Short mmCIF file of N, CA and C in Angstrom, two decimals:
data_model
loop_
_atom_site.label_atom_id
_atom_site.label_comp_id
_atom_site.label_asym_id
_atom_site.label_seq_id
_atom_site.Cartn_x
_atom_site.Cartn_y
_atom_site.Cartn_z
N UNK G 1 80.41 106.07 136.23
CA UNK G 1 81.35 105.60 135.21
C UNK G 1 80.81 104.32 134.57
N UNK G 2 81.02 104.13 133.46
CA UNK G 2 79.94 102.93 132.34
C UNK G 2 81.55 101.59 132.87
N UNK G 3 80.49 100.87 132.74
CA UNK G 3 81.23 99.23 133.01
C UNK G 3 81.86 98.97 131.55
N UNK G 4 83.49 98.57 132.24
CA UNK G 4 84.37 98.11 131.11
C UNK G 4 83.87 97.36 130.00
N UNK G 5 83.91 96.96 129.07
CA UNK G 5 83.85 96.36 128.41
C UNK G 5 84.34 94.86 128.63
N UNK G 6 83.91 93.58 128.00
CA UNK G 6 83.99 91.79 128.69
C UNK G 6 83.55 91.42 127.42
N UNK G 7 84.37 91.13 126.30
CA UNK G 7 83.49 89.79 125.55
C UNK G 7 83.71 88.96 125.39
N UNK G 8 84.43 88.46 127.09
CA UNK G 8 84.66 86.92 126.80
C UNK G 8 83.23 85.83 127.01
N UNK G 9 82.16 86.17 127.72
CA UNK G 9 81.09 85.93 127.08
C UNK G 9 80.29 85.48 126.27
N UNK G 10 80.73 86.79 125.33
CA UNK G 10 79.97 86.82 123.66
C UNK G 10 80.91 85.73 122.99
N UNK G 11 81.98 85.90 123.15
CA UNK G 11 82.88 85.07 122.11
C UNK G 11 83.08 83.64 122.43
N UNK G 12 82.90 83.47 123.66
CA UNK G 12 82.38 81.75 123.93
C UNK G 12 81.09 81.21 123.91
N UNK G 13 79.95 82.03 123.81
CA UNK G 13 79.06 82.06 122.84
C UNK G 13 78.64 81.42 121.76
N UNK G 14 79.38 82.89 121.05
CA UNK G 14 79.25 83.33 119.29
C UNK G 14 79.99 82.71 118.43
N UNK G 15 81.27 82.44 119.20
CA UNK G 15 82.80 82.20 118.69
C UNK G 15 83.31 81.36 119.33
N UNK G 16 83.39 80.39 119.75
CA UNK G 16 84.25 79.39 120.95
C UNK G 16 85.54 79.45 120.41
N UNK G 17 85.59 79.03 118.56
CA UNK G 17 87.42 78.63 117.83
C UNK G 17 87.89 80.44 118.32
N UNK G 18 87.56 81.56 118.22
CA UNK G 18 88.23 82.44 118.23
C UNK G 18 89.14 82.76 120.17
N UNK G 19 88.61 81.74 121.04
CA UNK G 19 89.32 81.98 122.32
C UNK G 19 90.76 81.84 122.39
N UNK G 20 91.14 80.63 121.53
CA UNK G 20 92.22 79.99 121.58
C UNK G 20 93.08 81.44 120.69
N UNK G 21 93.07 83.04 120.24
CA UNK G 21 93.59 83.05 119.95
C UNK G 21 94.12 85.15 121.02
N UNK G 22 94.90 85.52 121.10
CA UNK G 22 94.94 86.75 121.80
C UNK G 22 93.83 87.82 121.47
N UNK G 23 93.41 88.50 122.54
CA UNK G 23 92.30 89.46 122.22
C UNK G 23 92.12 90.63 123.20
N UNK G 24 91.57 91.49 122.26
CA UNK G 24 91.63 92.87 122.78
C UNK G 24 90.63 93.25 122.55
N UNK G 25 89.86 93.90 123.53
CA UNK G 25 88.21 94.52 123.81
C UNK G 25 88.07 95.73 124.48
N UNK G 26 87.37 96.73 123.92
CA UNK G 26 86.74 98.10 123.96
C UNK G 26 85.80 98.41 124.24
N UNK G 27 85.47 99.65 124.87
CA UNK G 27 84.31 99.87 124.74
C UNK G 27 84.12 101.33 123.51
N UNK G 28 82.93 101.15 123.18
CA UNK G 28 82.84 102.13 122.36
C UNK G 28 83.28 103.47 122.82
N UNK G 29 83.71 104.58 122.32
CA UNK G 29 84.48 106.48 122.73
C UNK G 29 83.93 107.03 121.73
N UNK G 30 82.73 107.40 122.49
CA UNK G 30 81.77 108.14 121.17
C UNK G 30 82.21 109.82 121.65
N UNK G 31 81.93 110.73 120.33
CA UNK G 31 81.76 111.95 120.36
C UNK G 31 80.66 112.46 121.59
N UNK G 32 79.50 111.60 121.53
CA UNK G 32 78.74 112.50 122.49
C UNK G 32 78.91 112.45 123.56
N UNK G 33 80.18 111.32 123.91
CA UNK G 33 80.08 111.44 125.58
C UNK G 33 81.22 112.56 125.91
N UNK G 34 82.30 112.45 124.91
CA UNK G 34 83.22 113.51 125.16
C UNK G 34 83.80 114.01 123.88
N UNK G 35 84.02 114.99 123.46
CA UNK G 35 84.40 115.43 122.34
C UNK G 35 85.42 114.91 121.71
N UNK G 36 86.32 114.60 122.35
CA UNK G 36 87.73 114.43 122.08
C UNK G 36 87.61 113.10 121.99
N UNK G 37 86.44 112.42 121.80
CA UNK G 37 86.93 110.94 121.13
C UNK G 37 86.24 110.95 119.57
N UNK G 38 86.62 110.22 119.57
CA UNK G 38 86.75 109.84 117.54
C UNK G 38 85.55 108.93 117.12
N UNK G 39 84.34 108.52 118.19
CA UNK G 39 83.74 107.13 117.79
C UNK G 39 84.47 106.34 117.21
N UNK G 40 84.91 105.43 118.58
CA UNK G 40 86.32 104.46 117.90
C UNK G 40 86.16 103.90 118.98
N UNK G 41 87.00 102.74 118.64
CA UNK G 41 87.59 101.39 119.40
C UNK G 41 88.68 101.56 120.05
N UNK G 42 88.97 101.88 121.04
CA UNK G 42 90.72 101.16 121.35
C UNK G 42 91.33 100.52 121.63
N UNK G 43 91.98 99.57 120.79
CA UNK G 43 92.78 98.05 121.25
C UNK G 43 94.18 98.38 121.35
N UNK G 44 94.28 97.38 122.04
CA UNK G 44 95.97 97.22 122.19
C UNK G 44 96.23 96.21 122.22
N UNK G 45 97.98 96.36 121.97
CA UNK G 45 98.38 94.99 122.26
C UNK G 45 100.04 94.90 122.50
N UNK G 46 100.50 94.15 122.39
CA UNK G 46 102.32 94.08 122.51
C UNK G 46 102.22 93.58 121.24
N UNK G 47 103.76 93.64 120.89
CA UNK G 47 104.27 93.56 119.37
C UNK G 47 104.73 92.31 119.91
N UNK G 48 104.92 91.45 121.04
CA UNK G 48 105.37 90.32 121.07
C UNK G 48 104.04 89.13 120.91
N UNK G 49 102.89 89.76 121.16
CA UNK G 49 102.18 88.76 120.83
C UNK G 49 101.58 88.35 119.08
N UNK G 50 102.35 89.22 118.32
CA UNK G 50 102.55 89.12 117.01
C UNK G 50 102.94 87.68 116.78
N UNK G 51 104.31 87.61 117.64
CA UNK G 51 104.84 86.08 117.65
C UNK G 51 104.29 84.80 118.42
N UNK G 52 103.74 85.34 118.79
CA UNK G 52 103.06 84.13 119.98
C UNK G 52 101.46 84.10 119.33
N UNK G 53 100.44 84.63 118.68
CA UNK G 53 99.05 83.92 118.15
C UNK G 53 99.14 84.18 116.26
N UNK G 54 98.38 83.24 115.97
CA UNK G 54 98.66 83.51 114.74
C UNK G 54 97.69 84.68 113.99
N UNK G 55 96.53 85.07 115.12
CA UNK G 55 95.31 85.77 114.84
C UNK G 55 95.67 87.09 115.93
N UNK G 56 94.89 87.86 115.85
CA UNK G 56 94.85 89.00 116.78
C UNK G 56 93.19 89.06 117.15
N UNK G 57 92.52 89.41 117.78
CA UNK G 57 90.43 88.93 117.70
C UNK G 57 90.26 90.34 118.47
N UNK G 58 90.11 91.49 117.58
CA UNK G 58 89.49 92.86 118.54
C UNK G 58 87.98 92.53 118.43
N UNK G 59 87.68 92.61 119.23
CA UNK G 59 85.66 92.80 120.25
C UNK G 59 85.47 94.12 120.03
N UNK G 60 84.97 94.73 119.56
CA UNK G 60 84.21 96.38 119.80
C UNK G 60 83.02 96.11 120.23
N UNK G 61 82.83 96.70 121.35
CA UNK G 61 81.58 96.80 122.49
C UNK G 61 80.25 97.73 121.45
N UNK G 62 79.08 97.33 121.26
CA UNK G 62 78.19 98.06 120.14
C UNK G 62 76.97 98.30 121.29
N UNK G 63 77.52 98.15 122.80
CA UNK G 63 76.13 98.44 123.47
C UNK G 63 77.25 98.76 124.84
N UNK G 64 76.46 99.00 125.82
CA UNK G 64 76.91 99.42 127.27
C UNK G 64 76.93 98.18 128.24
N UNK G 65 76.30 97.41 127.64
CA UNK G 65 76.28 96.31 128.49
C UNK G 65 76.72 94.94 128.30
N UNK G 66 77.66 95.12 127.43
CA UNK G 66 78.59 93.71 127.14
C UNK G 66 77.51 92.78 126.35
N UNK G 67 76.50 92.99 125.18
CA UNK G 67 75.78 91.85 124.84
C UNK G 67 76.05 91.35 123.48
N UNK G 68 76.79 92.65 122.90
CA UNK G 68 76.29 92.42 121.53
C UNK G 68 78.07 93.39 121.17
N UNK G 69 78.93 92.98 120.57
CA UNK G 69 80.17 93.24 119.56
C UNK G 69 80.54 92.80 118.42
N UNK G 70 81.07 94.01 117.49
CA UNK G 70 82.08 93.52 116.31
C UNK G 70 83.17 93.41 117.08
N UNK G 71 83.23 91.95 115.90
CA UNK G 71 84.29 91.05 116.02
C UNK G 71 85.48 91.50 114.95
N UNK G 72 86.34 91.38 115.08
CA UNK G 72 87.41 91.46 113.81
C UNK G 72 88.63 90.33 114.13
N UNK G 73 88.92 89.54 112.87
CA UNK G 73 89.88 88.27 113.49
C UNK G 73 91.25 88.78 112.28
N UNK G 74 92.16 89.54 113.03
CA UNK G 74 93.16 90.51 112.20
C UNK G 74 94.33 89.16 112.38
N UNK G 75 94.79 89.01 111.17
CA UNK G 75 95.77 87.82 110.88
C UNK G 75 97.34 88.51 111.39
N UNK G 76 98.10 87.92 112.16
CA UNK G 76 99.23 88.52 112.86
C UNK G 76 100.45 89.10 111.73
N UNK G 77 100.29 88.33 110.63
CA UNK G 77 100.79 88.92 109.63
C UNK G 77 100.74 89.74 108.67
N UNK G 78 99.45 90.12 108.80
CA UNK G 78 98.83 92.00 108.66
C UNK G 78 99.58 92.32 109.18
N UNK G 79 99.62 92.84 110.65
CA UNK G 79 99.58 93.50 111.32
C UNK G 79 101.49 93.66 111.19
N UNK G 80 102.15 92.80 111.63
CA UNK G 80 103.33 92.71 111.44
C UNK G 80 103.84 93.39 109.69
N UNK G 81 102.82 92.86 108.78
CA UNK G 81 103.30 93.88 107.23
C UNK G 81 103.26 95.47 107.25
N UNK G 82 102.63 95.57 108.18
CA UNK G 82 102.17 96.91 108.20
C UNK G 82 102.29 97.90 109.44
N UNK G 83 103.71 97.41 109.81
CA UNK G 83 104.23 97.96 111.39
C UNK G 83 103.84 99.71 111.28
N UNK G 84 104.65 99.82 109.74
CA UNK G 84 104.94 101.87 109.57
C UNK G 84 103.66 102.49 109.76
N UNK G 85 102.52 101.72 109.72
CA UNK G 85 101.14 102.43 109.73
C UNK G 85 100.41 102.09 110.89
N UNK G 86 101.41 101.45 112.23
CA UNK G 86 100.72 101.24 113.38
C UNK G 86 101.30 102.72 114.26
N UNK G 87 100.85 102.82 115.18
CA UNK G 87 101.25 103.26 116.54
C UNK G 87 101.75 102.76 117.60
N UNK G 88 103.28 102.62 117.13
CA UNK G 88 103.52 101.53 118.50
C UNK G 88 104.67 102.28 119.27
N UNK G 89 104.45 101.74 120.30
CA UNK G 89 105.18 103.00 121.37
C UNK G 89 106.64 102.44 121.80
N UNK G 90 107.38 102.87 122.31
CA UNK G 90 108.90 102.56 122.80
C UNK G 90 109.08 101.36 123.53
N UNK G 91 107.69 101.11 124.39
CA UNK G 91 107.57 99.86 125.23
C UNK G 91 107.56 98.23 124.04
N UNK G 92 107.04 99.11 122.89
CA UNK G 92 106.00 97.47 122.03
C UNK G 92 104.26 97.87 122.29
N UNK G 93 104.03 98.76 123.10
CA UNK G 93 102.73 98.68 123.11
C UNK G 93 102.07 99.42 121.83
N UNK G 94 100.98 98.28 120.87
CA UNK G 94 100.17 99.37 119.82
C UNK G 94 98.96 99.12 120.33
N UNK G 95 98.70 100.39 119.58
CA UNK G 95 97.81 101.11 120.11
C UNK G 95 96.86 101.62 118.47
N UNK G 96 95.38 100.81 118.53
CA UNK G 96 94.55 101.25 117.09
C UNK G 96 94.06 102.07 117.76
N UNK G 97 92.92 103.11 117.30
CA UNK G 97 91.92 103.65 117.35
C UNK G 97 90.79 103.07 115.57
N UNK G 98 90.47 102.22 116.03
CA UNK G 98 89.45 101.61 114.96
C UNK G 98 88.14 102.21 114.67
N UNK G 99 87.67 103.26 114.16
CA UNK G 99 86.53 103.69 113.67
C UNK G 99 85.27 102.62 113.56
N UNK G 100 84.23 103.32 114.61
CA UNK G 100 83.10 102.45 114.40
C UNK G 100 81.83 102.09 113.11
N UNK G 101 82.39 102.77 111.85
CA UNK G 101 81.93 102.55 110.97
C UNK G 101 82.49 102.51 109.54
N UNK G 102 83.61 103.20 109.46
CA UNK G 102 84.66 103.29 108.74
C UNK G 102 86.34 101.79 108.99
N UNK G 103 86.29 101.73 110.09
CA UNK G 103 86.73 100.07 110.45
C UNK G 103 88.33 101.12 109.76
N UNK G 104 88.65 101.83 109.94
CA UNK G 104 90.00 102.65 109.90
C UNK G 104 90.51 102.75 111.18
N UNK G 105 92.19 102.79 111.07
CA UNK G 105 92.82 103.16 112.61
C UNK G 105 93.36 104.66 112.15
N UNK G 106 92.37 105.82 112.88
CA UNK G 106 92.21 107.06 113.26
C UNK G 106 93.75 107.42 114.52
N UNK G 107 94.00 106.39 114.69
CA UNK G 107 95.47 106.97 115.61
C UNK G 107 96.80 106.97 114.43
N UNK G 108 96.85 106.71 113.80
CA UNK G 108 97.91 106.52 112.65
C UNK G 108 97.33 107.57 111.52
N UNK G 109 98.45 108.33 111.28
CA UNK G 109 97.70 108.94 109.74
C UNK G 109 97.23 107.96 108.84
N UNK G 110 97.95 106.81 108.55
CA UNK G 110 97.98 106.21 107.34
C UNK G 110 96.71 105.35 107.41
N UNK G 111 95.63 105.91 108.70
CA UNK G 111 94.18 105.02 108.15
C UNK G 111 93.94 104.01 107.59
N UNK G 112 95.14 102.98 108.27
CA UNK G 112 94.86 101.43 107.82
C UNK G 112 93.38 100.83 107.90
N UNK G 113 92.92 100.28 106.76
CA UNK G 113 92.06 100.01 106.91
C UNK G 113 91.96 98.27 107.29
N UNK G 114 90.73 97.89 108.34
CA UNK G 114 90.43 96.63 109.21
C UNK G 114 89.23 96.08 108.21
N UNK G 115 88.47 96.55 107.65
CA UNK G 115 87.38 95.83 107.25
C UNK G 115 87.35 94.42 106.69
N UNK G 116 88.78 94.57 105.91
CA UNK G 116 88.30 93.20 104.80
C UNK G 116 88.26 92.41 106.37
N UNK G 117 88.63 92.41 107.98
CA UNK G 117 88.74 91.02 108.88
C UNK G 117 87.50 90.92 109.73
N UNK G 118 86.56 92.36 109.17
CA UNK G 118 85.45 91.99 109.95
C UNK G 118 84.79 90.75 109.72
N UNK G 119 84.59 89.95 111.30
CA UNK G 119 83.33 88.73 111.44
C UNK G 119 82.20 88.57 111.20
N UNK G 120 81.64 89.84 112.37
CA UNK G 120 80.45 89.89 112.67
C UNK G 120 80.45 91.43 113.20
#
């Protein structure tokens, strides 16, 4: 089984200002390892930490070994404008599926698109 994904690392690193803010990290779900993934990201998060950071910071893992991720620094008030085009479950938990080249969430029809918050 491939080692979780960690970019707390990279982002104290690469990024030190982006710690201070909530974050969610993936590892890449490519087609070739199993069909039934989308080459995508999957983050999550609670709808309460909408209220509590003013940023959201998804990591997408771009290797197996935690060295090297896109960054995306998604402003909490995106995310909150645009509840009808998330996936969020009965608990509060959402749930993207972020496309690794298209920077779309593939779990929502409405294919919100992430790019304009890519970092790096």
């Amino acid at each position: 089984m491939r080692e979780r994904a960690n970019s707390k690392n990279y982002l104290e690193k690469n990024f030190p200002e982006l710690l201070k803010y909530k974050q969610s990290t993936s590892r890449v779900w490519e087609k070739k390892e199993d069909p039934r993934n989308h080459d995508n990201w999957w983050f999550k998060f609670m709808e309460d930490d909408l209220e509590e950071s003013e940023f959201i910071i998804f990591a997408g893992a771009l290797d197996y070994i935690n060295r090297e991720f896109k960054i995306f620094k998604v402003p909490a008030d995106f995310l909150k404008a645009n509840r009808d085009k998330l996936d969020i479950n009965s608990k509060g938990w959402t749930n993207l599926y972020i496309h690794i080249k298209d920077f779309v969430d593939l779990r929502h029809p409405a294919n919100l698109s992430f790019r304009e918050f890519v970092v790096l």
